[in-house]
Amino acid sequence: MNTNQNKENVVNEKLNDTQMRENLNSAMHTLQTNRANLIEKRFIDWQGLRQKGKNVKNYALSTLNERLLEFEKNATKNGFIIHWASSDNEVCEIIYKLMIEKNIKKILKGKSMASEEIGLNHYLKEKGLIATETDLGEVIIQLLNEHPVHIVVPAIHKNRYEIGEIFHEKLNAPLESEPEKLNKIARDYLREEFKVLQLGLGGVNWGISKEGAIWMLENEGNGRMCTTVADITINVCGIEKIVETFEDAATCDTLLVPSATGQFITNYNNIITGPRKKDELDGPKECHIILFDNHRTNMLTNDDYYEALRCIRCGACMNFCPVYDKIGGHGYRAVYPGPIGEVISPNLFGIDRYGENLTLCSLCERCSEVCPVKIPLADLIRKLRRDKVGDGDNPPIGFENMHFDKYEKFAMKGFKNAATSGFKFRTAIKSAAIFNSIIQKNGKKLPVIKNWLKFKDLWEFDYDLNKAIKNEEGVIYE
């Protein structure tokens, strides 16, 4: 009950944050337009490429055990030190022990949603160690002591004037609002950090099993600094990020970048094949990769939800989501927000903890339409709603801790009963048409309905069998 109330409070707070909603509305429309223009101008067969990306990821997932062992073998041959972790805490412990062993008190981080998932910054802080972000968006978020609002653009909910005030207050910098000057402030701040960098951490966009190499995408160069300037590097990689070949990774890259930011290619493509060789003058002396599970195996063996592991973390589903751009990422109170977060958060962290986020979806199906690797997100959300009320056969982890809302369960059973009976469904639709005028006139005064009408308009509802929609063969569906 407290959890539900907290979620409701956060959502209401975000709905009333007019500046945030204005920032998000502007940013989301820009990302949508950039994506559409690029696909139209630069791609001949975007839908064919989506299918190819889906096939690449499906093959990698269906042969994941083989891919992981192949990756470990080839990466070890290249000089990487491979670690395996089954949980978020195990990943943090590996990093902590490395820092203690090397007598390092501070780690600099490139952008990594995996590190957000495992709660690395908080873990190290509790141990008296420091994790400093270097991605510009993550720097802003860390200065505010917030979590990322988006998986690609962590501080997209802040405009340049707000960022200027943050730098002025937190970094004692001159009050500026021009992007170039704000970038210079961040660059000057981070250059001092890079001068004393000993251990750098990065994420992984793809691990290539046949080559034993990793591929990182970025636009700022901080990820390259973190993984080349330091003597020791760590890359944290979810097991689902492994694909077989460079060609497979290139297919995913060609889908990810336009979907994420509307670019054809990112400014930096970092392909790392191991530590520096004996005849090389620079680069890290020691490279670690942590392959972690954290319930991904549970998802992989679940016929209902394995498809979500195809996700390439582009954020397109958020960019087009009509709920996300009203409440922002923080409204979900989860590491992964938006439609993809509604699916993977219950599977990775427990449906008992994040099942309530399933209400943050209108089932408009935009997310399924724009996903570059064709994850049927809306269908998966529907299945999770089924599991949430106890009607599924193979629910995600945490189901055993669920406390069911008897009214919600009663309502879902009633809907199922009506929706599977033609007579009952037609009767319900006719009844809705009869009461439509009453609701239109008095809805804002009626309990429950008035809360819904605060944010949505009720359409004019009319049911007439004579106006029933015909299919392509001319058959009327009653």
Coordinates of C-alpha atoms in Angstrom, one line a residue:
M1 CA 0.0 0.0 0.0
N2 CA 2.8 2.4 0.9
T3 CA 4.6 1.5 -2.3
N4 CA 1.5 2.3 -4.4
Q5 CA 1.0 5.5 -2.6
N6 CA 4.6 6.5 -3.1
K7 CA 4.3 5.8 -6.8
E8 CA 1.1 7.8 -7.0
N9 CA 2.8 10.7 -5.2
V10 CA 5.8 10.7 -7.5
V11 CA 3.6 10.5 -10.7
N12 CA 1.4 13.4 -9.5
E13 CA 4.5 15.4 -8.7
K14 CA 5.9 14.9 -12.2
L15 CA 2.6 15.6 -13.8
N16 CA 2.6 19.0 -12.0
D17 CA 6.2 19.8 -12.9
T18 CA 5.4 22.0 -15.9
Q19 CA 9.0 22.9 -16.6
M20 CA 10.1 19.3 -16.8
R21 CA 7.1 18.4 -19.1
E22 CA 8.0 21.3 -21.4
N23 CA 11.6 20.2 -21.5
L24 CA 10.6 16.6 -22.3
N25 CA 8.0 17.5 -24.8
S26 CA 10.6 19.6 -26.8
A27 CA 13.3 16.9 -26.5
M28 CA 11.1 14.0 -27.4
H29 CA 9.7 15.7 -30.5
T30 CA 13.2 16.6 -31.6
L31 CA 14.4 13.0 -31.3
Q32 CA 11.3 11.7 -33.1
T33 CA 11.8 14.1 -36.0
N34 CA 15.5 13.4 -36.3
R35 CA 14.8 9.7 -36.4
A36 CA 12.1 10.0 -39.0
N37 CA 14.1 12.3 -41.2
L38 CA 17.2 10.1 -41.1
I39 CA 15.3 6.8 -41.8
E40 CA 13.6 8.5 -44.8
K41 CA 16.8 10.0 -46.3
R42 CA 19.5 7.4 -45.6
F43 CA 17.8 4.0 -45.5
I44 CA 16.4 2.0 -48.4
D45 CA 14.9 -0.9 -46.4
W46 CA 14.6 0.0 -42.8
Q47 CA 12.0 -2.7 -42.1
G48 CA 14.2 -5.3 -43.6
L49 CA 17.1 -4.1 -41.4
R50 CA 14.8 -4.4 -38.4
Q51 CA 14.1 -8.0 -39.2
K52 CA 17.8 -8.7 -39.7
G53 CA 18.5 -7.2 -36.3
K54 CA 15.8 -9.3 -34.7
N55 CA 17.3 -12.4 -36.3
V56 CA 20.8 -11.5 -35.1
K57 CA 19.7 -11.1 -31.5
N58 CA 17.5 -14.2 -31.6
Y59 CA 20.3 -16.3 -32.8
A60 CA 22.7 -15.0 -30.2
L61 CA 20.1 -15.6 -27.4
S62 CA 19.3 -19.1 -28.7
T63 CA 23.0 -20.0 -28.6
L64 CA 23.9 -17.9 -25.6
N65 CA 25.8 -20.6 -23.7
E66 CA 28.0 -21.3 -26.8
R67 CA 28.5 -17.5 -27.4
L68 CA 29.5 -16.8 -23.8
L69 CA 32.1 -19.7 -23.7
E70 CA 33.4 -18.6 -27.1
F71 CA 33.7 -15.0 -25.9
E72 CA 35.5 -16.0 -22.7
K73 CA 38.0 -18.2 -24.6
N74 CA 38.8 -15.6 -27.3
A75 CA 38.8 -12.6 -24.9
T76 CA 41.2 -14.4 -22.5
K77 CA 43.4 -15.2 -25.5
N78 CA 43.5 -11.5 -26.2
G79 CA 44.6 -10.6 -22.7
F80 CA 41.3 -9.7 -21.0
I81 CA 40.6 -11.0 -17.5
I82 CA 37.1 -12.4 -17.4
H83 CA 34.9 -12.4 -14.3
W84 CA 31.5 -14.0 -13.9
A85 CA 28.8 -12.7 -11.6
S86 CA 25.3 -14.0 -11.1
S87 CA 23.9 -11.0 -9.1
D88 CA 24.3 -7.3 -8.8
N89 CA 26.0 -7.6 -5.5
E90 CA 28.6 -9.9 -6.9
V91 CA 29.5 -7.4 -9.6
C92 CA 30.0 -4.7 -7.0
E93 CA 32.1 -7.0 -4.9
I94 CA 34.4 -7.8 -7.8
I95 CA 35.0 -4.1 -8.5
Y96 CA 35.4 -3.3 -4.8
K97 CA 38.0 -6.0 -4.3
L98 CA 40.0 -4.9 -7.4
M99 CA 40.1 -1.3 -6.0
I100 CA 41.3 -2.5 -2.6
E101 CA 43.8 -4.9 -4.2
K102 CA 45.2 -2.0 -6.3
N103 CA 44.9 0.5 -3.5
I104 CA 42.7 2.8 -5.6
K105 CA 40.2 5.1 -3.9
K106 CA 38.5 6.6 -6.9
I107 CA 37.1 5.2 -10.2
L108 CA 36.1 7.2 -13.2
K109 CA 33.1 5.9 -15.1
G110 CA 32.0 6.2 -18.7
K111 CA 28.3 5.9 -19.3
S112 CA 27.0 2.5 -18.2
M113 CA 23.4 1.6 -17.5
A114 CA 24.7 -1.7 -16.2
S115 CA 26.5 0.1 -13.4
E116 CA 23.2 1.9 -12.6
E117 CA 21.4 -1.5 -12.5
I118 CA 23.8 -2.9 -9.9
G119 CA 23.9 0.3 -7.8
L120 CA 27.7 0.6 -8.1
N121 CA 28.0 4.3 -7.0
H122 CA 26.0 3.8 -3.8
Y123 CA 27.8 0.5 -3.0
L124 CA 31.3 2.1 -3.3
K125 CA 30.2 5.2 -1.3
E126 CA 29.1 2.9 1.5
K127 CA 32.6 1.4 1.4
G128 CA 34.3 4.8 1.6
L129 CA 35.3 4.8 -2.1
I130 CA 34.4 7.2 -4.9
A131 CA 32.8 6.6 -8.3
T132 CA 32.9 9.8 -10.5
E133 CA 30.7 10.1 -13.6
T134 CA 32.3 11.5 -16.8
D135 CA 29.4 11.4 -19.3
L136 CA 28.0 15.0 -19.4
G137 CA 24.4 13.9 -18.6
E138 CA 25.6 11.6 -15.9
V139 CA 27.7 14.4 -14.4
I140 CA 24.6 16.6 -14.1
I141 CA 22.6 13.8 -12.6
Q142 CA 25.4 13.0 -10.1
L143 CA 25.7 16.6 -9.0
L144 CA 21.9 16.6 -8.3
N145 CA 22.2 13.2 -6.6
E146 CA 19.5 11.8 -8.9
H147 CA 19.1 8.8 -11.1
P148 CA 19.1 9.0 -14.9
V149 CA 15.8 10.0 -16.4
H150 CA 16.5 8.3 -19.7
I151 CA 18.8 5.4 -20.6
V152 CA 20.5 7.3 -23.5
V153 CA 20.2 11.0 -22.4
P154 CA 20.3 10.9 -18.6
A155 CA 19.6 14.6 -18.0
I156 CA 17.2 15.3 -20.9
H157 CA 14.6 16.7 -18.4
K158 CA 16.9 19.7 -17.7
N159 CA 17.3 22.6 -20.1
R160 CA 20.4 24.7 -20.6
Y161 CA 19.4 27.4 -18.2
E162 CA 18.8 24.8 -15.4
I163 CA 22.1 23.1 -16.2
G164 CA 23.9 26.5 -16.0
E165 CA 22.4 27.0 -12.5
I166 CA 23.5 23.5 -11.4
F167 CA 27.1 24.1 -12.5
H168 CA 27.0 27.5 -10.9
E169 CA 25.8 26.1 -7.6
K170 CA 27.6 22.7 -7.5
L171 CA 30.9 23.5 -9.3
N172 CA 31.2 27.2 -8.4
A173 CA 31.3 28.1 -12.1
P174 CA 30.2 31.3 -13.7
L175 CA 26.5 31.4 -14.5
E176 CA 26.2 30.5 -18.2
S177 CA 23.5 29.2 -20.5
E178 CA 25.2 28.8 -23.9
P179 CA 25.9 25.1 -24.7
E180 CA 29.5 25.8 -25.7
K181 CA 30.3 27.5 -22.4
L182 CA 28.5 24.8 -20.4
N183 CA 30.5 22.1 -22.2
K184 CA 33.7 24.0 -21.4
I185 CA 32.8 24.1 -17.8
A186 CA 32.2 20.4 -17.7
R187 CA 35.4 19.7 -19.8
D188 CA 37.6 21.8 -17.4
Y189 CA 36.1 20.0 -14.4
L190 CA 36.6 16.5 -15.9
R191 CA 40.1 17.2 -17.3
E192 CA 41.4 17.6 -13.7
E193 CA 39.8 14.2 -12.9
F194 CA 41.4 12.5 -15.9
K195 CA 44.9 13.8 -15.0
V196 CA 44.9 11.4 -12.0
L197 CA 42.9 8.6 -13.4
Q198 CA 44.1 5.1 -12.3
L199 CA 41.0 2.9 -12.9
G200 CA 38.3 3.5 -15.5
L201 CA 35.0 1.8 -15.9
G202 CA 32.8 1.5 -19.0
G203 CA 29.8 -0.4 -20.2
V204 CA 29.5 -2.6 -23.3
N205 CA 27.2 -2.2 -26.2
W206 CA 28.2 -5.5 -27.8
G207 CA 30.7 -8.3 -27.0
I208 CA 31.8 -10.1 -30.1
S209 CA 32.3 -13.8 -29.3
K210 CA 34.3 -14.8 -32.4
E211 CA 36.8 -12.0 -31.8
G212 CA 36.8 -11.8 -28.0
A213 CA 36.4 -8.0 -28.3
I214 CA 34.0 -5.4 -27.0
W215 CA 32.3 -2.4 -28.7
M216 CA 31.3 0.8 -27.0
L217 CA 29.4 3.7 -28.5
E218 CA 29.5 7.3 -27.3
N219 CA 29.4 10.9 -28.5
E220 CA 31.7 12.7 -26.0
G221 CA 35.0 10.9 -25.9
N222 CA 34.8 10.4 -22.1
G223 CA 34.3 6.6 -22.6
R224 CA 37.5 6.4 -24.7
M225 CA 39.4 8.4 -22.0
C226 CA 38.1 6.0 -19.3
T227 CA 39.2 2.9 -21.2
T228 CA 42.5 4.1 -22.6
V229 CA 44.1 6.6 -20.2
A230 CA 43.8 4.4 -17.1
D231 CA 46.3 1.7 -16.4
I232 CA 43.4 -0.6 -15.3
T233 CA 40.0 -0.8 -16.9
I234 CA 36.8 -2.6 -16.1
N235 CA 33.9 -3.1 -18.5
V236 CA 30.5 -4.4 -17.1
C237 CA 28.6 -6.5 -19.6
G238 CA 25.1 -8.1 -19.3
I239 CA 25.3 -11.6 -20.8
E240 CA 22.6 -10.7 -23.4
K241 CA 25.0 -8.2 -25.0
I242 CA 27.1 -10.9 -26.6
V243 CA 26.7 -11.5 -30.4
E244 CA 28.7 -13.7 -32.7
T245 CA 30.4 -11.6 -35.2
F246 CA 31.4 -8.0 -36.0
E247 CA 28.9 -8.1 -38.8
D248 CA 26.2 -8.9 -36.2
A249 CA 27.3 -6.0 -34.0
A250 CA 27.4 -3.7 -37.0
T251 CA 23.8 -4.6 -37.9
C252 CA 22.7 -3.7 -34.3
D253 CA 24.8 -0.5 -34.4
T254 CA 23.1 0.6 -37.6
L255 CA 19.8 0.2 -35.9
L256 CA 20.7 1.6 -32.5
V257 CA 22.1 5.0 -33.4
P258 CA 19.3 6.4 -35.6
S259 CA 16.8 5.0 -33.2
A260 CA 18.5 6.6 -30.2
T261 CA 19.5 10.1 -31.3
G262 CA 18.7 10.4 -35.0
Q263 CA 22.4 10.2 -36.0
F264 CA 23.7 8.0 -38.7
I265 CA 26.8 7.2 -36.6
T266 CA 28.1 8.1 -33.2
N267 CA 31.1 10.4 -32.8
Y268 CA 33.2 7.6 -31.1
N269 CA 33.2 3.9 -31.8
N270 CA 35.5 2.2 -29.3
I271 CA 36.4 -1.4 -30.2
I272 CA 38.6 -2.8 -27.5
T273 CA 40.6 -6.0 -28.2
G274 CA 42.6 -6.2 -24.9
P275 CA 45.3 -4.5 -23.0
R276 CA 48.3 -2.8 -24.5
K277 CA 50.8 -5.2 -26.2
K278 CA 54.5 -5.2 -25.4
D279 CA 55.4 -3.0 -28.3
E280 CA 52.7 -0.5 -27.7
L281 CA 53.3 2.8 -25.8
D282 CA 49.9 3.6 -24.5
G283 CA 46.6 2.0 -23.4
P284 CA 45.6 0.1 -20.3
K285 CA 48.0 -2.5 -18.8
E286 CA 45.2 -4.6 -17.4
C287 CA 41.7 -5.0 -18.8
H288 CA 38.8 -6.7 -16.9
I289 CA 35.4 -7.7 -18.2
I290 CA 32.6 -8.7 -15.8
L291 CA 29.9 -10.8 -17.4
F292 CA 26.8 -10.7 -15.2
D293 CA 23.4 -12.4 -15.2
N294 CA 21.2 -10.8 -12.6
H295 CA 18.1 -12.9 -13.6
R296 CA 18.6 -12.6 -17.3
T297 CA 18.8 -16.4 -17.4
N298 CA 15.3 -16.5 -15.9
M299 CA 14.0 -14.2 -18.6
L300 CA 15.7 -16.3 -21.3
T301 CA 13.9 -19.4 -20.2
N302 CA 10.6 -17.7 -20.0
D303 CA 8.7 -18.1 -23.3
D304 CA 6.6 -15.0 -22.5
Y305 CA 9.5 -12.5 -21.9
Y306 CA 12.7 -13.7 -23.5
E307 CA 12.1 -11.3 -26.4
A308 CA 12.8 -8.3 -24.2
L309 CA 16.5 -9.5 -24.0
R310 CA 16.8 -8.4 -27.7
C311 CA 16.8 -4.8 -26.4
I312 CA 19.8 -2.8 -27.7
R313 CA 19.2 0.1 -25.2
C314 CA 18.3 2.7 -27.8
G315 CA 15.5 4.4 -25.8
A316 CA 13.2 4.8 -28.9
C317 CA 10.3 3.3 -27.0
M318 CA 10.6 6.1 -24.4
N319 CA 11.0 8.8 -27.1
F320 CA 7.6 7.9 -28.5
C321 CA 5.8 7.0 -25.4
P322 CA 2.9 9.3 -24.5
V323 CA 3.1 8.4 -20.8
Y324 CA 6.9 8.8 -20.5
D325 CA 6.9 12.3 -21.9
K326 CA 4.3 13.3 -19.3
I327 CA 6.0 11.9 -16.2
G328 CA 9.6 11.4 -17.2
G329 CA 11.8 8.6 -16.2
H330 CA 11.8 9.3 -12.4
G331 CA 8.0 8.7 -12.4
Y332 CA 8.7 5.0 -12.8
R333 CA 11.0 4.9 -9.7
A334 CA 13.2 2.3 -11.5
V335 CA 16.6 2.1 -13.2
Y336 CA 15.0 1.3 -16.5
P337 CA 12.0 3.5 -17.2
G338 CA 9.5 3.7 -20.1
P339 CA 8.0 0.7 -22.0
I340 CA 11.2 -1.4 -21.9
G341 CA 11.5 -0.7 -18.2
E342 CA 7.9 -1.8 -17.6
V343 CA 8.9 -5.2 -19.1
I344 CA 12.4 -5.8 -17.8
S345 CA 12.2 -4.3 -14.3
P346 CA 9.6 -6.9 -13.1
N347 CA 11.8 -9.6 -14.6
L348 CA 15.1 -8.4 -13.3
F349 CA 14.1 -7.0 -9.9
G350 CA 10.7 -8.7 -9.2
I351 CA 7.1 -8.1 -10.2
D352 CA 6.3 -7.6 -6.5
R353 CA 8.6 -4.5 -6.6
Y354 CA 7.7 -3.1 -10.0
G355 CA 4.4 -4.5 -11.0
E356 CA 2.7 -1.2 -10.3
N357 CA 4.6 0.4 -13.1
L358 CA 2.5 -1.7 -15.5
T359 CA -0.3 0.9 -15.0
L360 CA 1.9 3.5 -16.7
C361 CA 0.9 2.4 -20.2
S362 CA -1.9 3.3 -22.5
L363 CA -1.3 0.3 -24.8
C364 CA -1.1 2.6 -27.8
E365 CA 1.6 0.2 -29.2
R366 CA 3.9 3.0 -30.4
C367 CA 6.8 1.3 -28.6
S368 CA 6.2 -2.0 -30.5
E369 CA 6.0 0.0 -33.7
V370 CA 9.3 1.9 -33.3
C371 CA 11.5 -0.8 -31.5
P372 CA 14.4 -1.4 -34.0
V373 CA 14.6 -5.1 -33.1
K374 CA 10.9 -5.7 -33.1
I375 CA 10.3 -6.4 -29.4
P376 CA 6.5 -6.6 -29.0
L377 CA 6.5 -4.4 -25.9
A378 CA 2.8 -3.7 -25.7
D379 CA 2.1 -7.5 -25.9
L380 CA 4.6 -8.2 -23.1
I381 CA 3.1 -5.5 -20.9
R382 CA -0.3 -7.1 -21.4
K383 CA 1.1 -10.4 -20.4
L384 CA 2.7 -8.9 -17.3
R385 CA -0.6 -7.4 -16.3
R386 CA -2.1 -10.8 -16.6
D387 CA 0.6 -12.2 -14.4
K388 CA 0.2 -9.4 -11.9
V389 CA -3.4 -10.5 -11.1
G390 CA -2.4 -14.2 -10.9
D391 CA -3.7 -15.5 -14.3
G392 CA -0.3 -16.4 -15.8
D393 CA 1.4 -19.8 -15.9
N394 CA 5.0 -18.7 -15.7
P395 CA 5.2 -15.3 -13.9
P396 CA 8.5 -13.3 -13.3
I397 CA 10.5 -13.5 -10.1
G398 CA 8.9 -12.0 -7.0
F399 CA 5.4 -13.3 -7.8
E400 CA 5.4 -15.4 -4.6
N401 CA 5.6 -12.1 -2.6
M402 CA 2.7 -10.5 -4.4
H403 CA -0.2 -9.1 -2.4
F404 CA -3.1 -9.1 -4.8
D405 CA -5.6 -6.3 -5.0
K406 CA -8.9 -8.2 -4.8
Y407 CA -10.8 -5.4 -6.6
E408 CA -8.3 -5.4 -9.4
K409 CA -8.4 -9.1 -9.7
F410 CA -12.2 -9.0 -9.7
A411 CA -12.3 -6.4 -12.4
M412 CA -9.8 -8.3 -14.6
K413 CA -11.8 -11.5 -14.3
G414 CA -15.0 -9.6 -15.1
F415 CA -13.4 -8.2 -18.2
K416 CA -12.1 -11.6 -19.3
N417 CA -15.5 -13.1 -18.9
A418 CA -17.1 -10.3 -21.0
A419 CA -14.4 -10.2 -23.6
T420 CA -14.6 -14.0 -24.3
S421 CA -18.3 -14.0 -24.8
G422 CA -19.7 -12.3 -27.9
F423 CA -23.1 -11.8 -26.4
K424 CA -21.8 -10.3 -23.1
F425 CA -19.3 -8.1 -25.0
R426 CA -22.0 -6.7 -27.3
T427 CA -24.3 -6.1 -24.3
A428 CA -21.5 -4.3 -22.5
I429 CA -20.8 -2.0 -25.5
K430 CA -24.4 -1.2 -25.9
S431 CA -24.6 -0.3 -22.2
A432 CA -21.6 1.9 -22.5
A433 CA -23.3 3.7 -25.3
I434 CA -26.4 4.2 -23.2
F435 CA -24.5 5.7 -20.3
N436 CA -22.1 7.7 -22.5
S437 CA -24.2 10.9 -22.4
I438 CA -24.5 10.7 -18.6
I439 CA -20.7 10.3 -18.2
Q440 CA -20.1 13.1 -20.7
K441 CA -22.3 15.4 -18.7
N442 CA -21.5 14.5 -15.1
G443 CA -18.2 12.6 -15.3
K444 CA -16.1 15.3 -13.6
K445 CA -18.3 14.9 -10.5
L446 CA -18.3 11.1 -10.3
P447 CA -15.9 9.1 -8.1
V448 CA -12.9 7.4 -9.9
I449 CA -14.0 8.7 -13.3
K450 CA -13.3 12.3 -12.3
N451 CA -9.6 11.4 -11.6
W452 CA -9.3 9.8 -15.0
L453 CA -10.9 12.9 -16.7
K454 CA -8.3 15.2 -15.1
F455 CA -5.8 14.2 -17.8
K456 CA -7.9 12.6 -20.6
D457 CA -11.0 13.4 -22.7
L458 CA -13.7 10.9 -23.0
W459 CA -14.6 10.2 -26.7
E460 CA -18.2 10.3 -27.9
F461 CA -19.2 6.6 -27.8
D462 CA -21.8 5.3 -30.2
Y463 CA -22.6 1.7 -30.9
D464 CA -24.6 0.8 -34.0
L465 CA -24.4 -2.7 -35.6
N466 CA -25.4 -1.0 -38.9
K467 CA -22.1 0.9 -38.8
A468 CA -20.0 -2.1 -37.9
I469 CA -16.5 -2.3 -39.5
K470 CA -16.2 -4.6 -42.4
N471 CA -13.0 -6.6 -43.1
E472 CA -11.4 -6.8 -46.5
E473 CA -13.8 -9.5 -47.6
G474 CA -16.8 -7.4 -46.7
V475 CA -17.8 -9.6 -43.8
I476 CA -19.4 -7.6 -40.9
Y477 CA -17.9 -8.2 -37.5
E478 CA -20.6 -8.0 -34.9

